[in-house]
Phi, psi and omega in degrees: 000133185294158186292322177303305188295321181293318176294325177300307182307322181281359190274160178075187185305318178293322184285320173305315178300316185287317182297313183276341176289327182289334184286312189248001175063219178297335179298328184306327179298319188284330180291317175296325181290319171302328176301328188279352179270162178286148178299153177273098186264144181252134179266120181254120183254094187270356173113000184266196188291325186234154166277170183224136183250128178220162180302130180300330178290330173295328179288319183298322185284308187297325181285359185265348180282109184295127180241005179292129179065019175267109177271330183244120184236144178236127167254105194282319176236082204265336179293143009278351173120001179299309175299324174301315180299315182300322183286314180297326174298333190249358180284161178294161181293342179263358184271167177224151186237126170255117185255118186245143177217127182286323186275118179312319181288317180288332178294328177288326175298318182297318179300310174309316182294319181294317189286322180282322191256353181246138180287156193303329181292335172271326176303329186289347187240013175243122181250132185253129172228168185228086177234160171284111185302328183289345184258344193297331183292347187296326180243015183218051187286129175050047188262330189254145173271334179211139185222131170250123174239106176259096189282144169304134191213186183292332179046061185298330184297325180279329177292317173305329186274348184235119183303316182292311180297320186297311188293334177270001188290149175196158176305334177299327177300320181296314178296324170301306184297328182288337180282321177293327182289322181291323176293329176282318184297311179295327174297307180304309183302322181293333182270355186269136178288154172298130185093355184271167182245147172228129175253115182254126178219158175215159168258032175266160181256335179284135177308325182299342179260353190234257188304322180300327177296323176298318183300309181304315178305312181294331180277323189280326186242138177263359188253024184262125174240130182258137183238157173289128193278078178285164176276116179265339189244146187279101184264345191292343177284345189243336182211150173269349187289142169279122185277149182294154170283155178245160173257137176287142172250195177306306190241332190232220186217152176218132181256115183245137194295337186283341180237015178235020178068030177094354176290150177085189013275152177209135171251145180202142183220136180261121178242147177231137174279123180303130182307148174295141182294142180281351183284000000 
């Protein structure tokens, strides 16, 4: 069967089911069932006027990004702002955080999150901009010590919950998103200083959007080091939620809702740019 005909056959709800059944086998039924339940939310209290509620898997990913000795921090695709709050809460008193969002509408939501949920003394060190993250590297080569890239993705949990999105689904959606993710990831890598850390994450299930992006990075750049995503930030001051455990993937970690009390799905991978040789 030609690839074009195969993709056409895979389109819509039936194609969605066939595609992810092939990926997860018998486990797919339990993952779908977990999608119908409420997400496992963590209440994040950053010291502002309001608390913020985000998926506990997102907290687990964000607290894996080391911020020790990080003066310049970037949240590359930051809206609606939950992970920005996690980073801002834990950065040092001398550090600054740049939170970027390409969509003007979502940027406004991000601004509101920062204003409502962070104390004024931390807000002063958080800058919110509206730029194309894939182009941001052109003027910011090796500028940041720590970068969080929570890339736009297939978000199958939301697709499955919306009949219109489900009827419009096809494998070409994954291909298009994976291309955009690579543009963002390669841009982020160019903006990372030697010795710095980058956390790449998505809420997608397809390896094309997750481990395969890390494969591309390893092929393109010779200074990539993959690290175990240990908890690096003190989160217990800000939430009472017990964070979920992850399952290992080829290069990173994945939290799936059927085994994580409704949290996720979330893939994340912690990377370090190897320090420059002293020679």
